[in-house]
CSV table of C-alpha atoms and ligand atoms in Angstrom, one decimal:
chain,number,residue,atom,x,y,z
V,1,MET,CA,-7.7,6.5,13.9
V,2,LYS,CA,-3.9,6.5,14.8
V,3,ILE,CA,-1.9,4.0,12.0
V,4,LEU,CA,1.5,2.8,12.9
V,5,LEU,CA,3.5,2.2,10.1
V,6,LEU,CA,6.7,-0.4,10.7
V,7,GLY,CA,9.7,-0.4,8.0
V,8,PRO,CA,8.4,3.0,6.2
V,9,GLU,CA,11.8,2.4,4.0
V,10,GLY,CA,11.4,-1.1,2.6
V,11,GLN,CA,9.7,-1.6,-0.9
V,12,LEU,CA,6.7,-2.2,0.6
V,13,GLY,CA,6.9,0.3,3.3
V,14,HIS,CA,7.5,3.1,0.9
V,15,GLU,CA,4.5,2.6,-1.1
V,16,LEU,CA,2.3,2.1,2.0
V,17,ARG,CA,3.7,5.2,3.3
V,18,ALA,CA,1.8,7.3,0.5
V,19,LEU,CA,-1.4,5.7,0.6
V,20,LEU,CA,-2.2,5.4,4.4
V,21,PRO,CA,-2.7,8.9,5.2
V,22,ALA,CA,-5.8,8.5,3.2
V,23,LEU,CA,-7.1,6.0,6.0
V,24,GLY,CA,-6.2,7.7,9.2
V,25,GLU,CA,-3.3,9.6,11.3
V,26,LEU,CA,-0.3,8.0,9.9
V,27,VAL,CA,2.7,7.7,12.5
V,28,ALA,CA,5.6,6.2,10.3
V,29,VAL,CA,8.6,4.8,12.4
V,30,SER,CA,11.8,3.9,10.5
V,31,ARG,CA,14.5,1.5,11.4
V,32,ALA,CA,16.5,4.1,12.7
V,33,GLU,CA,13.9,5.3,15.2
V,34,LEU,CA,13.0,1.7,16.1
V,35,ASP,CA,14.9,-1.6,16.0
V,36,VAL,CA,11.9,-4.1,15.8
V,37,GLY,CA,14.8,-7.0,16.8
V,38,THR,CA,14.8,-5.7,20.4
V,39,LEU,CA,11.4,-6.6,22.2
V,40,GLU,CA,11.7,-3.9,25.1
V,41,SER,CA,11.9,-1.4,22.1
V,42,VAL,CA,9.0,-2.8,20.6
V,43,ARG,CA,6.7,-3.1,23.5
V,44,GLU,CA,7.7,0.6,24.5
V,45,ALA,CA,6.7,2.1,21.3
V,46,LEU,CA,3.8,0.2,20.9
V,47,ALA,CA,2.7,1.9,24.7
V,48,ARG,CA,3.7,5.4,23.9
V,49,ILE,CA,2.2,5.6,20.1
V,50,ARG,CA,-0.7,3.8,21.3
V,51,PRO,CA,-2.0,3.2,17.9
V,52,HIS,CA,-5.0,1.5,16.7
V,53,LEU,CA,-3.9,-0.4,13.6
V,54,ILE,CA,-0.3,-1.5,13.2
V,55,VAL,CA,0.8,-2.2,9.6
V,56,ASN,CA,4.2,-4.1,9.6
V,57,ALA,CA,6.1,-3.7,6.8
V,58,THR,CA,9.7,-4.9,8.4
V,59,ALA,CA,11.3,-8.2,8.0
V,60,TYR,CA,14.6,-10.2,7.7
V,61,ASN,CA,14.1,-10.6,4.5
V,62,GLU,CA,17.9,-12.1,3.5
V,63,VAL,CA,16.9,-15.6,2.8
V,64,ASP,CA,20.6,-16.8,2.6
V,65,ARG,CA,21.8,-14.9,5.2
V,66,ALA,CA,18.9,-16.3,7.6
V,67,GLU,CA,20.7,-19.8,7.2
V,68,SER,CA,23.6,-18.6,9.5
V,69,ASP,CA,21.5,-15.9,11.6
V,70,MET,CA,18.6,-17.6,12.7
V,71,SER,CA,18.5,-15.7,15.8
V,72,ARG,CA,17.9,-12.3,14.2
V,73,ALA,CA,15.7,-14.1,11.9
V,74,ILE,CA,13.3,-15.2,14.6
V,75,ALA,CA,13.6,-11.8,16.5
V,76,VAL,CA,12.4,-9.8,13.6
V,77,ASN,CA,10.0,-12.5,12.0
V,78,ARG,CA,8.6,-13.6,14.9
V,79,ASP,CA,8.8,-12.2,18.2
V,80,ALA,CA,8.7,-8.9,17.3
V,81,VAL,CA,5.4,-9.8,15.4
V,82,LEU,CA,4.3,-11.4,18.6
V,83,ALA,CA,4.2,-8.7,20.5
V,84,MET,CA,2.5,-6.7,18.3
V,85,GLY,CA,-0.4,-9.3,18.2
V,86,GLU,CA,-0.2,-9.1,21.9
V,87,TYR,CA,-0.4,-5.2,22.1
V,88,GLY,CA,-3.1,-5.8,19.8
V,89,LYS,CA,-5.5,-8.3,21.6
V,90,ARG,CA,-4.9,-6.5,25.0
V,91,GLU,CA,-5.3,-2.7,23.6
V,92,ARG,CA,-8.1,-3.4,20.7
V,93,ALA,CA,-5.7,-2.7,17.9
V,94,ALA,CA,-5.8,-4.4,14.8
V,95,LEU,CA,-2.4,-5.7,12.9
V,96,ILE,CA,-1.8,-6.1,9.6
V,97,HIS,CA,1.2,-8.3,8.9
V,98,TYR,CA,3.0,-9.7,6.0
V,99,SER,CA,4.5,-13.5,5.3
V,100,THR,CA,5.7,-15.5,2.1
V,101,ASP,CA,5.3,-17.9,-0.2
V,102,PHE,CA,8.4,-19.5,1.2
V,103,VAL,CA,6.4,-21.0,4.3
V,104,PHE,CA,5.8,-23.9,1.3
V,105,ASP,CA,8.1,-26.6,-0.3
V,106,GLY,CA,6.9,-25.8,-3.7
V,107,THR,CA,6.1,-29.4,-4.9
V,108,LYS,CA,1.9,-29.1,-4.9
V,109,GLY,CA,1.8,-28.8,-8.8
V,110,ALA,CA,-0.7,-26.2,-8.5
V,111,PRO,CA,-1.7,-22.6,-6.7
V,112,TYR,CA,-1.5,-22.7,-3.3
V,113,VAL,CA,-4.4,-21.6,-0.8
V,114,GLU,CA,-4.5,-20.9,2.6
V,115,THR,CA,-5.4,-24.3,4.0
V,116,ASP,CA,-2.2,-25.9,2.2
V,117,ARG,CA,-0.1,-27.2,4.5
V,118,GLU,CA,3.4,-25.5,4.9
V,119,ASN,CA,6.8,-27.1,4.6
V,120,PRO,CA,9.3,-24.3,4.6
V,121,LEU,CA,12.7,-25.2,3.0
V,122,SER,CA,14.6,-22.1,4.7
V,123,SER,CA,15.4,-20.8,7.9
V,124,TYR,CA,13.9,-17.5,6.2
V,125,GLY,CA,10.6,-19.5,5.5
V,126,LYS,CA,10.7,-21.2,9.0
V,127,SER,CA,11.1,-17.8,10.9
V,128,LYS,CA,8.0,-16.2,8.8
V,129,LEU,CA,6.3,-19.3,9.4
V,130,ALA,CA,7.1,-18.9,13.2
V,131,GLY,CA,5.8,-15.5,12.8
V,132,GLU,CA,2.5,-16.2,11.6
V,133,GLN,CA,1.8,-19.3,13.9
V,134,ALA,CA,2.7,-16.7,16.9
V,135,LEU,CA,-0.3,-14.6,15.9
V,136,THR,CA,-2.2,-17.7,15.1
V,137,GLY,CA,-1.5,-19.6,18.5
V,138,ILE,CA,-2.4,-16.3,20.7
V,139,GLU,CA,-5.7,-15.8,18.2
V,140,ALA,CA,-4.2,-11.9,17.5
V,141,PRO,CA,-6.4,-9.8,15.9
V,142,ALA,CA,-4.6,-9.7,12.9
V,143,ILE,CA,-4.7,-9.7,8.8
V,144,VAL,CA,-1.8,-11.9,7.6
V,145,MET,CA,-1.0,-11.0,3.7
V,146,ARG,CA,1.1,-13.9,2.7
V,147,THR,CA,2.9,-12.5,-0.6
V,148,ALA,CA,5.8,-13.5,-2.8
V,149,TRP,CA,8.4,-12.0,-5.4
V,150,VAL,CA,8.0,-8.5,-3.9
V,151,TYR,CA,9.7,-6.1,-6.2
V,152,SER,CA,10.7,-2.3,-6.7
V,153,LEU,CA,12.9,-0.3,-8.9
V,154,ARG,CA,14.1,1.5,-5.8
V,155,ARG,CA,15.4,-1.2,-3.6
V,156,LYS,CA,17.4,-4.7,-4.5
V,157,SER,CA,14.9,-7.1,-5.7
V,158,PHE,CA,15.1,-9.6,-8.8
V,159,VAL,CA,13.5,-7.1,-11.3
V,160,SER,CA,15.8,-4.2,-10.1
V,161,MET,CA,18.7,-6.7,-10.8
V,162,ILE,CA,17.5,-7.7,-14.3
V,163,HIS,CA,17.2,-3.9,-15.0
V,164,ARG,CA,20.6,-3.0,-14.1
V,165,MET,CA,22.4,-6.1,-15.3
V,166,ALA,CA,20.9,-5.9,-18.6
V,167,ARG,CA,23.0,-2.0,-19.1
V,168,GLU,CA,26.2,-4.2,-17.7
V,169,LYS,CA,26.3,-7.4,-19.2
V,170,GLU,CA,25.7,-8.9,-22.9
V,171,GLU,CA,24.7,-12.1,-21.5
V,172,LEU,CA,22.2,-13.2,-18.4
V,173,ARG,CA,21.7,-16.4,-17.2
V,174,VAL,CA,18.2,-16.8,-15.0
V,175,VAL,CA,16.8,-19.8,-13.9
V,176,ARG,CA,13.5,-21.5,-15.4
V,177,ASP,CA,12.9,-23.7,-12.6
V,178,GLN,CA,11.5,-21.5,-10.0
V,179,VAL,CA,8.0,-20.3,-10.6
V,180,GLY,CA,5.8,-17.8,-8.5
V,181,SER,CA,3.5,-15.3,-8.4
V,182,PRO,CA,5.2,-11.6,-9.0
V,183,THR,CA,4.4,-8.5,-7.0
V,184,PHE,CA,4.8,-5.1,-7.3
V,185,CYS,CA,5.1,-3.5,-4.1
V,186,ARG,CA,2.6,-0.7,-5.2
V,187,ASP,CA,0.3,-3.1,-6.0
V,188,LEU,CA,0.4,-4.9,-2.6
V,189,ALA,CA,0.5,-1.6,-0.7
V,190,ARG,CA,-3.0,-0.8,-2.8
V,191,ALA,CA,-4.5,-4.1,-1.8
V,192,SER,CA,-3.6,-3.8,1.7
V,193,ALA,CA,-5.2,-0.1,1.7
V,194,VAL,CA,-8.3,-1.9,0.1
V,195,VAL,CA,-8.0,-4.2,3.6
V,196,ILE,CA,-7.5,-1.4,6.2
V,197,ALA,CA,-10.6,0.8,4.3
V,198,ARG,CA,-12.8,-2.4,4.4
V,199,LEU,CA,-11.8,-3.2,8.5
V,200,GLY,CA,-13.5,0.1,8.7
V,201,PRO,CA,-13.7,2.6,11.9
V,202,ASP,CA,-13.0,0.2,14.3
V,203,PRO,CA,-10.4,-1.9,12.8
V,204,PHE,CA,-10.3,-4.3,16.2
V,205,ALA,CA,-13.5,-5.6,15.6
V,206,LYS,CA,-13.5,-6.7,12.1
V,207,ALA,CA,-9.8,-8.0,12.3
V,208,ASP,CA,-10.7,-9.9,15.3
V,209,GLU,CA,-13.9,-11.3,13.0
V,210,LEU,CA,-11.7,-11.9,9.3
V,211,ARG,CA,-8.6,-12.8,11.4
V,212,GLY,CA,-5.9,-15.4,9.7
V,213,VAL,CA,-3.9,-15.4,6.3
V,214,TYR,CA,-4.6,-14.2,3.0
V,215,HIS,CA,-2.7,-14.4,-0.1
V,216,ALA,CA,-2.2,-11.3,-1.6
V,217,ALA,CA,0.3,-11.7,-4.6
V,218,GLY,CA,0.5,-10.3,-8.6
V,219,GLU,CA,-2.7,-12.4,-10.7
V,220,GLY,CA,-0.9,-15.2,-12.7
V,221,ALA,CA,2.7,-16.8,-12.4
V,222,CYS,CA,5.9,-17.5,-14.3
V,223,SER,CA,9.6,-18.7,-14.1
V,224,ARG,CA,12.3,-16.3,-13.1
V,225,PHE,CA,13.3,-16.5,-16.7
V,226,GLU,CA,10.0,-15.3,-18.0
V,227,LEU,CA,9.9,-12.3,-15.7
V,228,ALA,CA,13.2,-11.5,-16.8
V,229,ARG,CA,12.5,-11.9,-20.4
V,230,ALA,CA,9.6,-9.5,-19.4
V,231,VAL,CA,11.8,-7.1,-17.7
V,232,LEU,CA,13.8,-6.7,-20.9
V,233,GLU,CA,11.0,-6.6,-23.3
V,234,LEU,CA,8.9,-3.7,-21.6
V,235,ASP,CA,11.9,-1.6,-20.3
V,236,PRO,CA,11.0,2.0,-21.9
V,237,LYS,CA,14.7,2.5,-22.2
V,238,ARG,CA,15.9,-0.7,-24.1
V,239,SER,CA,18.1,1.7,-26.1
V,240,GLU,CA,20.1,1.5,-22.9
V,241,HIS,CA,20.4,-2.3,-23.2
V,242,VAL,CA,23.9,-3.9,-23.5
V,243,VAL,CA,22.7,-7.6,-22.9
V,244,LYS,CA,22.7,-9.4,-26.2
V,245,GLN,CA,21.4,-12.9,-24.5
V,246,LEU,CA,19.0,-14.3,-22.2
V,247,GLU,CA,20.0,-18.0,-21.5
V,248,PRO,CA,17.9,-20.1,-19.2
V,249,ALA,CA,19.4,-21.9,-16.3
V,250,THR,CA,18.4,-24.4,-13.4
V,251,THR,CA,18.7,-23.8,-9.8
V,252,ASP,CA,21.5,-26.2,-9.1
V,253,SER,CA,23.7,-23.9,-11.5
V,254,PHE,CA,23.7,-21.3,-9.0
V,255,PRO,CA,24.7,-22.7,-5.4
V,256,ALA,CA,23.4,-21.0,-2.4
V,257,PRO,CA,23.0,-21.6,1.0
V,258,ALA,CA,19.2,-21.4,1.4
V,259,ARG,CA,17.1,-24.2,-0.9
V,260,ARG,CA,14.3,-22.3,-2.4
V,261,PRO,CA,11.0,-24.0,-3.3
V,262,SER,CA,10.3,-24.5,-7.1
V,263,SER,CA,6.9,-23.4,-7.8
V,264,THR,CA,4.6,-21.5,-5.4
V,265,PRO,CA,2.0,-19.7,-7.4
V,266,LEU,CA,-0.5,-18.1,-4.9
V,267,ASP,CA,-4.5,-18.4,-5.6
V,268,CYS,CA,-5.5,-14.9,-4.0
V,269,SER,CA,-9.7,-15.6,-4.6
V,270,LYS,CA,-9.8,-15.6,-0.5
V,271,LEU,CA,-8.7,-12.2,-0.3
V,272,ARG,CA,-10.9,-11.1,-3.1
V,273,ASP,CA,-13.8,-12.5,-1.9
V,274,VAL,CA,-13.6,-11.5,1.7
V,275,PHE,CA,-11.8,-7.8,1.1
V,276,GLY,CA,-12.7,-7.1,-2.7
V,277,ALA,CA,-9.1,-6.4,-3.0
V,278,ARG,CA,-7.1,-7.6,-6.3
V,279,PHE,CA,-4.3,-7.8,-8.2
V,280,LEU,CA,-3.1,-6.9,-11.4
V,281,PRO,CA,-1.9,-9.7,-13.9
V,282,TRP,CA,1.9,-9.6,-12.8
V,283,LYS,CA,2.7,-8.2,-16.4
V,284,ILE,CA,0.5,-5.2,-16.7
V,285,ALA,CA,1.8,-4.4,-12.8
V,286,LEU,CA,5.6,-4.8,-14.1
V,287,ALA,CA,4.8,-2.6,-17.3
V,288,GLU,CA,3.7,0.1,-15.0
V,289,ALA,CA,6.6,-0.5,-12.4
V,290,LEU,CA,9.2,-0.2,-15.5
V,291,SER,CA,7.1,2.6,-16.8
V,292,GLY,CA,7.9,4.9,-13.9
V,293,THR,CA,12.3,4.6,-14.8
F,1,LIG,N1,10.8,-9.4,-1.3
F,1,LIG,C1,10.2,-10.1,-1.2
F,1,LIG,O1,10.3,-10.9,-2.6
F,1,LIG,C2,9.2,-10.8,-0.5
F,1,LIG,C3,8.7,-12.3,-0.7
F,1,LIG,C4,7.7,-12.6,-0.1
F,1,LIG,C5,7.6,-12.0,1.1
F,1,LIG,N2,7.9,-10.7,1.5
F,1,LIG,C6,7.4,-9.8,2.6
F,1,LIG,O2,6.8,-8.7,2.3
F,1,LIG,C7,6.6,-7.9,3.5
F,1,LIG,C8,7.5,-6.7,3.0
F,1,LIG,O3,9.0,-6.7,2.1
F,1,LIG,P1,9.6,-6.0,1.2
F,1,LIG,O4,10.1,-6.7,0.0
F,1,LIG,O5,8.9,-4.5,1.4
F,1,LIG,O6,11.0,-5.7,2.2
F,1,LIG,P2,12.0,-4.7,2.2
F,1,LIG,O7,12.3,-3.6,1.3
F,1,LIG,O8,13.2,-5.6,2.7
F,1,LIG,O9,12.0,-3.7,3.5
F,1,LIG,C9,11.9,-4.3,4.8
F,1,LIG,C10,12.1,-3.2,6.0
F,1,LIG,O10,12.3,-3.5,7.1
F,1,LIG,C11,13.1,-2.8,7.8
F,1,LIG,N3,14.0,-3.7,8.6
F,1,LIG,C12,14.4,-4.9,9.1
F,1,LIG,N4,14.6,-5.0,10.0
F,1,LIG,C13,14.5,-4.2,11.1
F,1,LIG,C14,14.4,-4.0,12.4
F,1,LIG,N5,15.2,-4.9,13.0
F,1,LIG,N6,13.8,-2.9,12.8
F,1,LIG,C15,13.5,-2.0,12.2
F,1,LIG,N7,13.0,-2.5,10.8
F,1,LIG,C16,13.8,-3.5,9.8
F,1,LIG,C17,14.6,-2.8,6.5
F,1,LIG,O11,15.5,-1.5,7.2
F,1,LIG,P3,16.2,-1.4,6.1
F,1,LIG,O12,15.8,-0.2,5.1
F,1,LIG,O13,17.4,-0.6,7.2
F,1,LIG,O14,16.6,-2.3,5.5
F,1,LIG,C18,13.5,-2.4,5.3
F,1,LIG,O15,12.8,-0.9,5.5
F,1,LIG,C19,8.0,-8.7,4.1
F,1,LIG,O16,7.1,-9.3,5.6
F,1,LIG,C20,8.5,-9.8,3.7
F,1,LIG,O17,8.9,-11.0,4.4
F,1,LIG,C21,8.6,-10.3,0.6
């Protein structure tokens, strides 16, 4: 089975690159080799490489910039994804794609399930939802893993930012009115590998049968403030900290171009029931992530 991995240098892509060789012949194509924002290049690359399975770890992820750059966000988060889905349908190939908790408005007051109504508050959320809907619209053989608050220590993320700022600032202020399910990128890569293994040797047939959206995020939920506190407590190199105080704040004290949903824990039982893929409780995954630093 030939597996095409797009976005191998991202948080998730980097971890997938390590795992996917166990599941097939891996062809990893970086942004330098293929700009997925250019539709013709995507179609040409797929026709040339002819994968049996595409794992799309690319995304236009800059939430604030998307507010003034919607056409680029749509090109990467919808149009490229649709081209991958069309290729899959036509050539009998499966697609693993990723979406976001930002498709929700955060007002439910309980963990979100896949059948809950989407109502994105930001252009980024709208562009990611448009990608999901494009795949659904053509009944693409695609498994869409909706994830949340993805972090690594390698690249810029909320966790890496707190980890760094703890060494630079005496006081940190972090919002306590945004709640979500923190997801260690390695945990998401492992769950993706389990899904791919379950698709079996003819990934198209199984993905076509099981196509749809699956929530895929770290188990449990916390506020950004609680996550920051856990980063400080679990950092094995606490002796390097200069931070003395962690102060709770509210979202309105950090004005930003894009609106964020206030509470988007994800219920991942569908992924567990259908594919047997599970996530670690978020704090255990965080301890694992920090132990590698
Ligand atoms: N990060 C989060 O908090 C979060 C939350 C919810 C959902 N998600 C979703 O989870 C998935 C993985 O996210 P991640 O955190 O691993 O993202 P990431 O670290 O930002 O990685 C995205 C990758 O896509 C590449 N890319 C961006 N535009 C491209 C283009 N036009 N052509 C080719 N490659 C391009 C980036 O290239 P460069 O290396 O050059 O930047 C990067 O390697 C995405 O679908 C994302 O929307 C993420």
